[in-house]
mmCIF file of C-alpha atoms in Angstrom:
data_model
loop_
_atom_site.group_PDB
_atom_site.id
_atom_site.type_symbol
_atom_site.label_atom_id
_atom_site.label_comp_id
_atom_site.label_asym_id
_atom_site.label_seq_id
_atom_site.Cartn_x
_atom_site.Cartn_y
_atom_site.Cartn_z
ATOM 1 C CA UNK Q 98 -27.925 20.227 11.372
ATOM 2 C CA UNK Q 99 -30.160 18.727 13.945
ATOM 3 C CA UNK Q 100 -32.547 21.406 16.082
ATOM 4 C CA UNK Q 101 -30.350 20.668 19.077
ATOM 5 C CA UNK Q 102 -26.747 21.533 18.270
ATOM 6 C CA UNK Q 103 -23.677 19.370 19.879
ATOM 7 C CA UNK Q 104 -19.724 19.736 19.182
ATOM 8 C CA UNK Q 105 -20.351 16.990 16.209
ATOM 9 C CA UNK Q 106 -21.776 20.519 14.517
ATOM 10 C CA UNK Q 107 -18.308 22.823 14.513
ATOM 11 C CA UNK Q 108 -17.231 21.576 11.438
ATOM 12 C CA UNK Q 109 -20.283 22.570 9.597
ATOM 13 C CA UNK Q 110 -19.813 26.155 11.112
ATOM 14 C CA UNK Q 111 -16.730 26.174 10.254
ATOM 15 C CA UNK Q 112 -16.970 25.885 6.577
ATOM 16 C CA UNK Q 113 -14.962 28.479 4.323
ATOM 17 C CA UNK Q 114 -13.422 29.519 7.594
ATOM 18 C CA UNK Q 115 -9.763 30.390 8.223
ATOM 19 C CA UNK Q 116 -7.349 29.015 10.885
ATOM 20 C CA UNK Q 117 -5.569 32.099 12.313
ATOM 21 C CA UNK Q 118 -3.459 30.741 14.953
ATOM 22 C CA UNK Q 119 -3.383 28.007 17.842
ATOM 23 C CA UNK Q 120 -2.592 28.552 21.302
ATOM 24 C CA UNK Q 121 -0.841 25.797 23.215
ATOM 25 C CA UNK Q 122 -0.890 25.874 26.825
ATOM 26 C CA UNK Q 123 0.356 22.740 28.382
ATOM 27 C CA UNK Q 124 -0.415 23.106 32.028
ATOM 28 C CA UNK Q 125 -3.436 23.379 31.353
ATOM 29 C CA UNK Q 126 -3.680 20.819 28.519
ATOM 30 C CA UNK Q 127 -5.417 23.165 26.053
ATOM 31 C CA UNK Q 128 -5.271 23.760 22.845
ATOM 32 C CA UNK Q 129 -7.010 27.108 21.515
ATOM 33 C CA UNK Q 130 -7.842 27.468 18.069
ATOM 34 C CA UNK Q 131 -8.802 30.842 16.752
ATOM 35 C CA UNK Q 132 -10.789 30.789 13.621
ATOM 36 C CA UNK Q 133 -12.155 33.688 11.320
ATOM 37 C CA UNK Q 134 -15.722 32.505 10.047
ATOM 38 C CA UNK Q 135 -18.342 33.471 8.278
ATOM 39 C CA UNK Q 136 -20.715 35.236 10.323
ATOM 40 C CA UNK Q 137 -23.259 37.925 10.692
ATOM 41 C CA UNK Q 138 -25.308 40.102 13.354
ATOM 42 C CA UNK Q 139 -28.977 38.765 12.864
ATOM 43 C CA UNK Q 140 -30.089 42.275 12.055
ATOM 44 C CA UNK Q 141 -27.427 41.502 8.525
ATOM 45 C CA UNK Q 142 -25.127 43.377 9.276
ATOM 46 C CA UNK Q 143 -21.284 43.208 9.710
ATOM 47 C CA UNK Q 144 -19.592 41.941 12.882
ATOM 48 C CA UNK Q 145 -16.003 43.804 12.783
ATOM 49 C CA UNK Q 146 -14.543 40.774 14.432
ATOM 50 C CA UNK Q 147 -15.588 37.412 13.540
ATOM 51 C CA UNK Q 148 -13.069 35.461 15.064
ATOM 52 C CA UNK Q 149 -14.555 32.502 17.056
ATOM 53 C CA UNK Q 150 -11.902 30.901 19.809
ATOM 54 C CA UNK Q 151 -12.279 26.876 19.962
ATOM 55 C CA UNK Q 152 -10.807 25.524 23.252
ATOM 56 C CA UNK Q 153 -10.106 21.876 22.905
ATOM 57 C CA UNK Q 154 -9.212 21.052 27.069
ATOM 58 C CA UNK Q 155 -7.948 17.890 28.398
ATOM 59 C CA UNK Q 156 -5.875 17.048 25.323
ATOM 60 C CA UNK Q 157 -3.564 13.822 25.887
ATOM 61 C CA UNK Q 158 -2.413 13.528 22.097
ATOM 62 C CA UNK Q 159 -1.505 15.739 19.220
ATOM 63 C CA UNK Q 160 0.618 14.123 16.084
ATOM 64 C CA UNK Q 161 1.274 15.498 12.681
ATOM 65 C CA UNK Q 162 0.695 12.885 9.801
ATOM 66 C CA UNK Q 163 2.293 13.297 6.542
ATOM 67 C CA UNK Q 164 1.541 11.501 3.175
ATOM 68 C CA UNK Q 165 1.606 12.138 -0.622
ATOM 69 C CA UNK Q 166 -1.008 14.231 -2.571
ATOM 70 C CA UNK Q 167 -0.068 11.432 -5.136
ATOM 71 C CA UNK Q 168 -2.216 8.476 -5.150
ATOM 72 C CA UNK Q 169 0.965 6.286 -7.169
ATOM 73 C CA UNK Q 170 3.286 7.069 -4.384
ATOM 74 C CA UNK Q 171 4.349 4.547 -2.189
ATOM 75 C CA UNK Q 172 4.485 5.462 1.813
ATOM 76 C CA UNK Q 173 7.976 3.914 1.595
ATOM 77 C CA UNK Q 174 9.004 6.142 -1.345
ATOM 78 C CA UNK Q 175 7.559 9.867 0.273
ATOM 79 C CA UNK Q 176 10.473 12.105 1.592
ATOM 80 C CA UNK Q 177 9.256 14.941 3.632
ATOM 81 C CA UNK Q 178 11.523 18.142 3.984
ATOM 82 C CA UNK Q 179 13.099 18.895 6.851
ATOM 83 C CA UNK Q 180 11.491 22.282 6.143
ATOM 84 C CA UNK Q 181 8.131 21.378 6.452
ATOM 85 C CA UNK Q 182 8.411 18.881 8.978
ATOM 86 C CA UNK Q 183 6.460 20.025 12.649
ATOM 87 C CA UNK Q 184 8.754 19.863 15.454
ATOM 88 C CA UNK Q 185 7.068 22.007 18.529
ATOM 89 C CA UNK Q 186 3.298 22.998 19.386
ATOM 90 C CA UNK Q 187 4.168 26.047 20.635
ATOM 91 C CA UNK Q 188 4.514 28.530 19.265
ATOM 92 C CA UNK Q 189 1.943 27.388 16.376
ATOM 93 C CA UNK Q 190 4.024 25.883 13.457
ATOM 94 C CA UNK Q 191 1.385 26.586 10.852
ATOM 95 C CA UNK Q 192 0.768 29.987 8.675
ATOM 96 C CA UNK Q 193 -3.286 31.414 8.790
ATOM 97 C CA UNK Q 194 -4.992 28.728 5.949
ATOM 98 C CA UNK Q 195 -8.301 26.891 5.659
ATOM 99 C CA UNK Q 196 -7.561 23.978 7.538
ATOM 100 C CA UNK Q 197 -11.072 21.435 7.145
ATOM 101 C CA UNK Q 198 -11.979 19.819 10.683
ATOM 102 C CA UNK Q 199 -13.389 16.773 10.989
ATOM 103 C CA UNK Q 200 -14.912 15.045 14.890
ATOM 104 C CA UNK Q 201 -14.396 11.395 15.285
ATOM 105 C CA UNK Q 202 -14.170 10.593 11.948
ATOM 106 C CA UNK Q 203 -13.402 7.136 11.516
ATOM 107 C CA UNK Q 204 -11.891 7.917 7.916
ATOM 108 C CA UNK Q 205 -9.581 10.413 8.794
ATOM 109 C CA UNK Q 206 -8.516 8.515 11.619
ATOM 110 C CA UNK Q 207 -7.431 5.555 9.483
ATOM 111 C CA UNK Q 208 -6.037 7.926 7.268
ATOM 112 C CA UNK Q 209 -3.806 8.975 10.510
ATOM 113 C CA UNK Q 210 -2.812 5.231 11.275
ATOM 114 C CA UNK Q 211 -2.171 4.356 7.818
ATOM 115 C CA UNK Q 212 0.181 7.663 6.818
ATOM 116 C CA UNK Q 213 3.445 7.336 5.278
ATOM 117 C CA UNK Q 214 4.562 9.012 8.298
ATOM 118 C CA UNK Q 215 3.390 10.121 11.803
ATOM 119 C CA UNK Q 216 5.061 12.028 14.594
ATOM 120 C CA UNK Q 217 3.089 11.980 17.585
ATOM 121 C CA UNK Q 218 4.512 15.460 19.574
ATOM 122 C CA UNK Q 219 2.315 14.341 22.635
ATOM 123 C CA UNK Q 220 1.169 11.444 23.830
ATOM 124 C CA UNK Q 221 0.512 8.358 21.280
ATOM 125 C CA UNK Q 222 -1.992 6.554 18.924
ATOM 126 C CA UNK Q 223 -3.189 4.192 21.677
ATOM 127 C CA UNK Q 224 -3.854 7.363 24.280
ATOM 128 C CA UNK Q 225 -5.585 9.289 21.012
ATOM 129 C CA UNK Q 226 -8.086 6.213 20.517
ATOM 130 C CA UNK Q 227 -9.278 6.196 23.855
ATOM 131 C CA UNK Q 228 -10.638 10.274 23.752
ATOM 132 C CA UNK Q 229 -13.694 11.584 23.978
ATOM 133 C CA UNK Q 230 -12.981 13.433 21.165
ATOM 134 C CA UNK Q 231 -10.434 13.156 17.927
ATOM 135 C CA UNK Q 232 -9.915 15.997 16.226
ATOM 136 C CA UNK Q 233 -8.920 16.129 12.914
ATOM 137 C CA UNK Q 234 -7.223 19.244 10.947
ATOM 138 C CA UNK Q 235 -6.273 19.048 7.331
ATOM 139 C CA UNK Q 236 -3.234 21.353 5.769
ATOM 140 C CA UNK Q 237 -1.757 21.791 2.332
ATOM 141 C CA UNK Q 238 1.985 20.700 3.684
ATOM 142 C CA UNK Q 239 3.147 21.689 0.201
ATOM 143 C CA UNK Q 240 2.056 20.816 -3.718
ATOM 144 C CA UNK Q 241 3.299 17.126 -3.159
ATOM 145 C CA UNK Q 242 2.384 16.465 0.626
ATOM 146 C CA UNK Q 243 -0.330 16.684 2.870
ATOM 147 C CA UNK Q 244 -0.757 17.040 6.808
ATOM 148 C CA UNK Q 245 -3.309 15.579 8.817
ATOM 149 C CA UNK Q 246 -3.393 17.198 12.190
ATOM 150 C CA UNK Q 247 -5.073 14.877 14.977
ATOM 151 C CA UNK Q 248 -5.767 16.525 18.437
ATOM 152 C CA UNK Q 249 -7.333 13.967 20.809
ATOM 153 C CA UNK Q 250 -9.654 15.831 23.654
ATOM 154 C CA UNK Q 251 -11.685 15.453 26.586
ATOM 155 C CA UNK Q 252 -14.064 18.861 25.763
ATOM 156 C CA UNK Q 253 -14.537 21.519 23.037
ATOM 157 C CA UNK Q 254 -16.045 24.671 23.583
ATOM 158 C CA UNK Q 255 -16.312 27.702 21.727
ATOM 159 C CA UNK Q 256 -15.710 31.558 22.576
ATOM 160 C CA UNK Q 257 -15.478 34.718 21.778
ATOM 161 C CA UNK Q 258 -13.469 37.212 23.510
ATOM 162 C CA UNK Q 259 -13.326 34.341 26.894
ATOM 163 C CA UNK Q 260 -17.076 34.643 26.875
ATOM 164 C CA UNK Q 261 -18.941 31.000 25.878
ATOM 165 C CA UNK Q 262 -20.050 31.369 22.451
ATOM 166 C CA UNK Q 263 -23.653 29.150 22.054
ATOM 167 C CA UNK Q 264 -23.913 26.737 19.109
ATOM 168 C CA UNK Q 265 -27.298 27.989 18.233
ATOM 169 C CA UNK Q 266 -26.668 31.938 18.303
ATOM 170 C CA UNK Q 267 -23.467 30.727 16.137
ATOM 171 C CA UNK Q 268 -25.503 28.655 13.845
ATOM 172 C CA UNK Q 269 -28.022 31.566 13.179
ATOM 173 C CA UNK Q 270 -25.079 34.016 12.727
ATOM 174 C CA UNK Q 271 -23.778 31.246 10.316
ATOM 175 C CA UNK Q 272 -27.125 31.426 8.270
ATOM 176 C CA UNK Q 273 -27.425 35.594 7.972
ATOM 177 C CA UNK Q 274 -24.235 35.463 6.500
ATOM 178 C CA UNK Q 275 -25.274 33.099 3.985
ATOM 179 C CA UNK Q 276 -28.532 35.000 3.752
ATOM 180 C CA UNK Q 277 -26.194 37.777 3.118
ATOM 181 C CA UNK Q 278 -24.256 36.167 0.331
ATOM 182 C CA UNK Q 279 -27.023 35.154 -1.293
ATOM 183 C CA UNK Q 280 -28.574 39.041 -1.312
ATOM 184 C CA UNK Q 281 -25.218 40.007 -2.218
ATOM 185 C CA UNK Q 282 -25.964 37.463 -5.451
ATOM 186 C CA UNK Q 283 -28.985 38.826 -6.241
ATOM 187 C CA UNK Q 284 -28.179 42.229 -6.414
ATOM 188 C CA UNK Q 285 -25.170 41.601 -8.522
ATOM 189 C CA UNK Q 286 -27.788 39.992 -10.637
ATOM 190 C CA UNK Q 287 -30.120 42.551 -10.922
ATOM 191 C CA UNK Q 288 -27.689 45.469 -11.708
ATOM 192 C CA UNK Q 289 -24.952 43.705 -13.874
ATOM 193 C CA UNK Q 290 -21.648 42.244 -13.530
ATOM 194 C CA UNK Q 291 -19.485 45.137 -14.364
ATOM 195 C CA UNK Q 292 -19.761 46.670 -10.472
ATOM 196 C CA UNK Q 293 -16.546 49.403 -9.283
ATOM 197 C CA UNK Q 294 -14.992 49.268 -6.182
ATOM 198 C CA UNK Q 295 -13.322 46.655 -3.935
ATOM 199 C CA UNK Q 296 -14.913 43.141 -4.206
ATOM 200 C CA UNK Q 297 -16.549 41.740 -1.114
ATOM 201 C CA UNK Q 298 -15.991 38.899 0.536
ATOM 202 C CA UNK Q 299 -19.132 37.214 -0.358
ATOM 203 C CA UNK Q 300 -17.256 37.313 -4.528
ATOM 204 C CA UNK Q 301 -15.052 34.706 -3.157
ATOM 205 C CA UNK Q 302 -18.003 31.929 -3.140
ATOM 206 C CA UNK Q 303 -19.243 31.312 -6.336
ATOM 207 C CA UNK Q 304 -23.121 30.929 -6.549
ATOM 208 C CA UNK Q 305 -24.152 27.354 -7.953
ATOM 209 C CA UNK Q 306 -25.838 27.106 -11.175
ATOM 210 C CA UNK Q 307 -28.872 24.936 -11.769
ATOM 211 C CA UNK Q 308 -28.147 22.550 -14.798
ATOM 212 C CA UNK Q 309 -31.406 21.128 -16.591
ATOM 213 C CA UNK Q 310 -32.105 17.633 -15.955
ATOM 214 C CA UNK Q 311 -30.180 14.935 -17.213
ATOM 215 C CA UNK Q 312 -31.886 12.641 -20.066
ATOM 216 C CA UNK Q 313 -31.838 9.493 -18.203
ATOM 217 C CA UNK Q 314 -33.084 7.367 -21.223
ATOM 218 C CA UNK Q 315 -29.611 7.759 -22.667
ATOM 219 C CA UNK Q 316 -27.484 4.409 -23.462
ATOM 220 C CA UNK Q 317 -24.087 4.212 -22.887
ATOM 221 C CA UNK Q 318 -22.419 1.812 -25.402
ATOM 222 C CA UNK Q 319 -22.603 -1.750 -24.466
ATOM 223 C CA UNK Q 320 -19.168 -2.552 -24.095
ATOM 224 C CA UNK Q 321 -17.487 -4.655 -21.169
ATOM 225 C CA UNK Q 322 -16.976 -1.842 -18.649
ATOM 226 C CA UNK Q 323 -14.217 -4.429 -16.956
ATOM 227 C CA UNK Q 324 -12.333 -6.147 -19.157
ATOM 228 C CA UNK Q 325 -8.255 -6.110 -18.651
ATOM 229 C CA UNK Q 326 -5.433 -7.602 -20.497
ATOM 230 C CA UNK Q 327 -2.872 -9.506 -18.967
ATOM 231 C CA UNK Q 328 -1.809 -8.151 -15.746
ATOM 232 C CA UNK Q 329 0.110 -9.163 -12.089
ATOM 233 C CA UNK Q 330 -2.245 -7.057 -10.301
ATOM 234 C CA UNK Q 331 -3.889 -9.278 -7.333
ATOM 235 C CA UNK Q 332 -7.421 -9.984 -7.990
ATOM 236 C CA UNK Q 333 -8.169 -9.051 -5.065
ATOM 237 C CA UNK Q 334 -6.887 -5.672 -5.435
ATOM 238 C CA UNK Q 335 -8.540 -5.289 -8.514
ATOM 239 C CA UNK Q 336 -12.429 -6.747 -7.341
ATOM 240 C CA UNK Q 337 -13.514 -3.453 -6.361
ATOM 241 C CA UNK Q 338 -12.368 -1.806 -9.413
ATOM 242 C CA UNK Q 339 -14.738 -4.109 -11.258
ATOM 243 C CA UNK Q 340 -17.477 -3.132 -8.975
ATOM 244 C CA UNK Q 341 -16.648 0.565 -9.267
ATOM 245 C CA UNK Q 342 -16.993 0.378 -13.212
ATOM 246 C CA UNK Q 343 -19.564 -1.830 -13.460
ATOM 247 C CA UNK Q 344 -21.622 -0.836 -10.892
ATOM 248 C CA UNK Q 345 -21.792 2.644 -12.494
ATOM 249 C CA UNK Q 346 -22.628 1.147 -16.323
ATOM 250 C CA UNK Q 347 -25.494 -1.017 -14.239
ATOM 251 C CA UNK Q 348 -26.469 2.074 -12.363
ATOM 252 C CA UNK Q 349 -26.011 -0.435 -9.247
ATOM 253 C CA UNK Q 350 -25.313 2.504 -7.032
ATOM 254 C CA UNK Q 351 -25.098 -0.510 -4.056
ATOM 255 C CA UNK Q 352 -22.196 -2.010 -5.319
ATOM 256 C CA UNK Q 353 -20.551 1.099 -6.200
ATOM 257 C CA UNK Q 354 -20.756 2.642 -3.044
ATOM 258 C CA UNK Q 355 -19.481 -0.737 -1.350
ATOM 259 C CA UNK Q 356 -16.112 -0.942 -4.092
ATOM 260 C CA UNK Q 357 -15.764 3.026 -2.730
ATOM 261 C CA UNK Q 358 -17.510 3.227 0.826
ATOM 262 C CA UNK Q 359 -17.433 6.572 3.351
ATOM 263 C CA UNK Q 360 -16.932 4.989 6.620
ATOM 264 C CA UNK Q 361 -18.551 7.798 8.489
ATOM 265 C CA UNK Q 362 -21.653 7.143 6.644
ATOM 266 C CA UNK Q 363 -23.826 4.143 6.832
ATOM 267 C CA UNK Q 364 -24.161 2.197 3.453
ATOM 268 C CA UNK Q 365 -27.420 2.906 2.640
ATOM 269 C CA UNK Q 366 -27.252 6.945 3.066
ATOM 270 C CA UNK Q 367 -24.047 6.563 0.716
ATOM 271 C CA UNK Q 368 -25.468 4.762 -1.995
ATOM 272 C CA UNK Q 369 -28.483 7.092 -2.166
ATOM 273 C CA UNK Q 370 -25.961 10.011 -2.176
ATOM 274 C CA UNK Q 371 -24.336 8.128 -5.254
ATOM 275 C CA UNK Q 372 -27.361 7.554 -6.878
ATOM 276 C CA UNK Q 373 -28.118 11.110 -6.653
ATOM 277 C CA UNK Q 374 -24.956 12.449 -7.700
ATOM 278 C CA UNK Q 375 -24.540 10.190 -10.743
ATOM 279 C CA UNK Q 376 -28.507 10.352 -11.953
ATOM 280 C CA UNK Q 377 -27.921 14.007 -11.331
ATOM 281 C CA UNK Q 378 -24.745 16.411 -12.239
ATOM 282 C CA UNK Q 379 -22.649 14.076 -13.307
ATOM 283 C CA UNK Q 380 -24.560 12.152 -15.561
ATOM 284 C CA UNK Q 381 -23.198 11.183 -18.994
ATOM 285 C CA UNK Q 382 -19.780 9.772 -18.509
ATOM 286 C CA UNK Q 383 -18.748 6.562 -18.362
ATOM 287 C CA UNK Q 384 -15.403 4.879 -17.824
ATOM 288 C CA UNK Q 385 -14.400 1.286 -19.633
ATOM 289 C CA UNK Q 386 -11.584 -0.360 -18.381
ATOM 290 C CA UNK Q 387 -8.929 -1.884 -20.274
ATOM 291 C CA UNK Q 388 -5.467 -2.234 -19.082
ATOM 292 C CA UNK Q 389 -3.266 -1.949 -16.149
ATOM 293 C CA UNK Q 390 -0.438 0.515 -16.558
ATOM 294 C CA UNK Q 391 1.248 -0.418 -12.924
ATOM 295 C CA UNK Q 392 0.154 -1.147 -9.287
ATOM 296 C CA UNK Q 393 1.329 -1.577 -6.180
ATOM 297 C CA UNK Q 394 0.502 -3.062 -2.837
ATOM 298 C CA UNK Q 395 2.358 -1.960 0.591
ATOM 299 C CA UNK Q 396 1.026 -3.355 3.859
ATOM 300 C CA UNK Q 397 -2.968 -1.979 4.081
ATOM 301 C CA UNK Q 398 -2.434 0.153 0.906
ATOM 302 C CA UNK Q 399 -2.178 -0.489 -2.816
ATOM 303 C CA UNK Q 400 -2.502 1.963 -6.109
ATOM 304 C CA UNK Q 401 -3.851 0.787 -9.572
ATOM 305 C CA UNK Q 402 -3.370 2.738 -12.398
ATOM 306 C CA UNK Q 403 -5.896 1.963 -15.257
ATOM 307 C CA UNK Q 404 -6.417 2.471 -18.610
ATOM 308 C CA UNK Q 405 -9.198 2.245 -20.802
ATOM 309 C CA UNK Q 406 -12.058 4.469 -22.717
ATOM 310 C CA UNK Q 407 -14.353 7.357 -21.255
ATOM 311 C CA UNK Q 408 -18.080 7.723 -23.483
ATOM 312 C CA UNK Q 409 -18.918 11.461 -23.026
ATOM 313 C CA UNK Q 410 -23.065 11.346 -24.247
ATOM 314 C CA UNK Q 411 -24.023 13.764 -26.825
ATOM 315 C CA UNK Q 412 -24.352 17.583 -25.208
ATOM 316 C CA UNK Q 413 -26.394 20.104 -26.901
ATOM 317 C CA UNK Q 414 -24.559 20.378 -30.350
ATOM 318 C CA UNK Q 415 -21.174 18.546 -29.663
ATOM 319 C CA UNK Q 416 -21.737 14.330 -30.425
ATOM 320 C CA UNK Q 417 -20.864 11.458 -27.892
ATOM 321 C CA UNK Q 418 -17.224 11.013 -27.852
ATOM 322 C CA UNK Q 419 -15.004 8.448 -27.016
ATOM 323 C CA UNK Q 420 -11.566 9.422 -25.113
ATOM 324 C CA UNK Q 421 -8.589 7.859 -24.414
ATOM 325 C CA UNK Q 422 -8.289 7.670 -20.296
ATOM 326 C CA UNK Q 423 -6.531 7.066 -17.050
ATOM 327 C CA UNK Q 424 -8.082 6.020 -13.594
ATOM 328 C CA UNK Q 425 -5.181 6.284 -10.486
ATOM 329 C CA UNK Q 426 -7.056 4.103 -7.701
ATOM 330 C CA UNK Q 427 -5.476 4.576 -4.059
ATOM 331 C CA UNK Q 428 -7.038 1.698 -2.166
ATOM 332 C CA UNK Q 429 -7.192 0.535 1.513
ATOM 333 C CA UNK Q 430 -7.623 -2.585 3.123
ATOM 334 C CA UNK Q 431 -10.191 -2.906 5.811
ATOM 335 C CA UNK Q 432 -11.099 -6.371 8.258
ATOM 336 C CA UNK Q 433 -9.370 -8.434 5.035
ATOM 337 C CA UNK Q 434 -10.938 -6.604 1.989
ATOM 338 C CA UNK Q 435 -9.435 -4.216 -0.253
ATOM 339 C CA UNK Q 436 -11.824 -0.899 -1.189
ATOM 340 C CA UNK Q 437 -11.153 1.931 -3.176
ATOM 341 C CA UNK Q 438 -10.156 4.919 -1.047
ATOM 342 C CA UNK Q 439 -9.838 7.527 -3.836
ATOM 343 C CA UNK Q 440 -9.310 8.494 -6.963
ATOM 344 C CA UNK Q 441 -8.179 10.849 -9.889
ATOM 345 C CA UNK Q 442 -8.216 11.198 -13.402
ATOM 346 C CA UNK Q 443 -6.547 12.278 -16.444
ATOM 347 C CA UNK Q 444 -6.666 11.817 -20.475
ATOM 348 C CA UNK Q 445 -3.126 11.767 -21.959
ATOM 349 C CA UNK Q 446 -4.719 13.444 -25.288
ATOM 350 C CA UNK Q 447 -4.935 16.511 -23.262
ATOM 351 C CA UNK Q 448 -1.699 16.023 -21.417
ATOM 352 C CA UNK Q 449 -3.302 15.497 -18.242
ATOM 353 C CA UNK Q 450 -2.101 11.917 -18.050
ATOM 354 C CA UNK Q 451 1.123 10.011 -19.029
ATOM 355 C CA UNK Q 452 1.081 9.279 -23.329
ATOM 356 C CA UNK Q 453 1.117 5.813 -24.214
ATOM 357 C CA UNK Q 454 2.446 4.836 -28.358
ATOM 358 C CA UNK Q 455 -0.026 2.571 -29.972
ATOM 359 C CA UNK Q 456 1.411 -0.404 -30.290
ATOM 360 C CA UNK Q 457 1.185 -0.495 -26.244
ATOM 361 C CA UNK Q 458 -2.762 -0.491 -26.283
ATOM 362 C CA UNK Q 459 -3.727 -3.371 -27.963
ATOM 363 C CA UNK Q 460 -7.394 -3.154 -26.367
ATOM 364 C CA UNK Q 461 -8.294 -0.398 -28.954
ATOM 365 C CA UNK Q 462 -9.385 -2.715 -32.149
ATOM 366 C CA UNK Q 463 -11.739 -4.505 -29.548
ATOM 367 C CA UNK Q 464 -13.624 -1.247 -29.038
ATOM 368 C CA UNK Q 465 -16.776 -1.788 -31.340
ATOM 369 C CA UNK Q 466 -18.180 1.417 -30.536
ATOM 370 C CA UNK Q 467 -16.616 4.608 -32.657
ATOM 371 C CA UNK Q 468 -13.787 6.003 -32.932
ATOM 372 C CA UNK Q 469 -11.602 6.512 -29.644
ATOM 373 C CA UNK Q 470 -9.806 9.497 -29.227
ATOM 374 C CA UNK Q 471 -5.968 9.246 -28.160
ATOM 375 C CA UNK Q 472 -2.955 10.796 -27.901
ATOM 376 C CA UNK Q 473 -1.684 9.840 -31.160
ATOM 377 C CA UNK Q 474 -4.387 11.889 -32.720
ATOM 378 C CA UNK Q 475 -2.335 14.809 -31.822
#
């Protein structure tokens, strides 16, 4: 965070915190949004209530967005209960959950325009666009869907009990709690794991391990990292899938961060975070790509599902290993180009992704580089 805080910091406060309940108030235009976060006195110690009220005045829009956790669904194709479907503002429609806020995000408001569904409860996308402020909220609808809250806004301003609530007394509270939680840590350390009594909040966070540097030197095999059979697939669709696997095999962290891009982050700060990330913790795998399973394209958004090889690099006693696995690609279109907007994985020799016979994957017996492991090992 920068020395002088604005409303473009609340999110960062608001990490790990819970959304209790919303307060609607429409002649005032006002939305009130009562968080508990993670806070201390600066002394370390407790503060009974750490609720921290958000008023968000002047709103002119608020719409629910609804679209598939699934990246292979189509928008066309997602049903949404009538159940979970959000009908009124007030009272608040939502149980207490974390609910991740974003401020004029560009992402998450393409996300909005581009949902298999959006019900705008006030006002509309065009009056949204033109706030000060957009105001994004993210919910777990259900296993299969998720809700994108947007909130357009003149002001935000936090509170506690009515009383103005500064952004830098909240952002030191912020850090003795983490100062806290990292005491907490160290004294756990110190006198064992096996501690009686209730377990305190600060055992919810997991403390991050330090893994020893990477061995950089280390060759992945020399295989094509793109190189599909047959397909339908628009190539198009599929350039920055190429990029994405071949920019990682020629550690060209430029052109993998422009096949996959953050739009709320310039180009240059994303491929260093890329760089970083992929010379750092997640160093040693590498994906090959070898066949399209299906794909789709519906107005701005498509879905690729590929297939192919992953090369694990040795680890301490286990060898390298080659594995059988699937890529799902959910992709976006943006001023005429198609980029990757996110992805998952699975290996159908663990059951994590859909079993293909072998007759079906004729790509194998080009694979020069040991033995592949796949679901007809089993």
């Amino acid at each position: 965070m920068t020395s002088k805080l604005t409303a473009f910091d609340i999110p960062h406060l608001l990490h790990d915190a819970t959304l209790v309940s919303g307060e609607w108030d429409r002649d005032a235009s006002r939305l009130t949004l009562v968080y508990e976060c993670l806070r201390r006195a600066l002394d370390g110690s407790e503060i009974e209530d750490r609720r921290v009220e958000i008023a968000l005045d002047g709103v002119v829009a608020f719409g629910v967005a609804y679209d598939s956790s699934l990246p292979d669904i189509r928008p066309s194709e997602l049903v949404v209960p009538d159940s979970w479907v959000v009908k009124q503002i007030d009272p608040w429609p939502f149980r207490a959950m974390e609910a991740p806020m974003s401020i004029n995000s560009e992402s998450d408001a393409e996300t909005v325009e581009l949902a298999a569904r959006c019900d705008w409860l006030l006002g509309d996308a065009r009056a949204a666009s033109g706030a000060r402020y957009r105001i994004c909220l993210e919910y777990s609808g259900s296993p299969r869907i998720r809700l994108l809250i947007s909130v357009a806004a003149g002001a935000i301003s936090p509170s506690i009990g009515g009383e103005p609530f500064p952004l830098d007394l909240w952002a030191k509270q912020y850090n003795a709690w983490w100062q806290g939680w990292q005491e907490h840590w160290d004294r756990k350390e110190e006198d064992g794991e096996d501690e009686e009594g209730e377990p305190a909040l600060e055992d919810a966070a997991i403390p991050m391990g330090e893994d020893p540097p990477p061995d950089l030197s280390y060759s992945p095999p020399r295989e094509p990292a793109f190189e599909l059979t047959e397909t339908e697939a628009p190539v198009e669709v599929l350039a920055p899938l190429r990029d994405w696997f071949e920019g990682l095999l020629e550690r060209d962290w430029a052109r993998r961060a422009g096949a996959f891009p953050h739009i709320d982050i310039e180009p240059i700060e994303h491929a260093r975070a890329i760089e970083q990330r992929m010379q750092g913790q997640d160093f040693g795998r590498w994906g090959y790509a070898r066949a399209v399973d299906r794909w789709w394209v519906e107005g701005k958004r498509a879905h690729v599902r590929v297939r192919g090889i992953e090369h694990s690099m040795p680890e301490e006693d286990d060898p390298a290993e080659n594995v059988e696995s699937v890529w799902d690609f959910a992709l976006r279109c943006r001023r005429g180009e198609w980029k990757i907007w996110g992805y998952s994985q699975g290996w159908p020799c663990y059951g994590s992704a859909e079993k293909k016979p072998a007759r079906q994957k004729p790509w194998l017996q080009q694979w020069q580089s040991g033995k592949v492991k796949t679901s007809d090992d089993d």
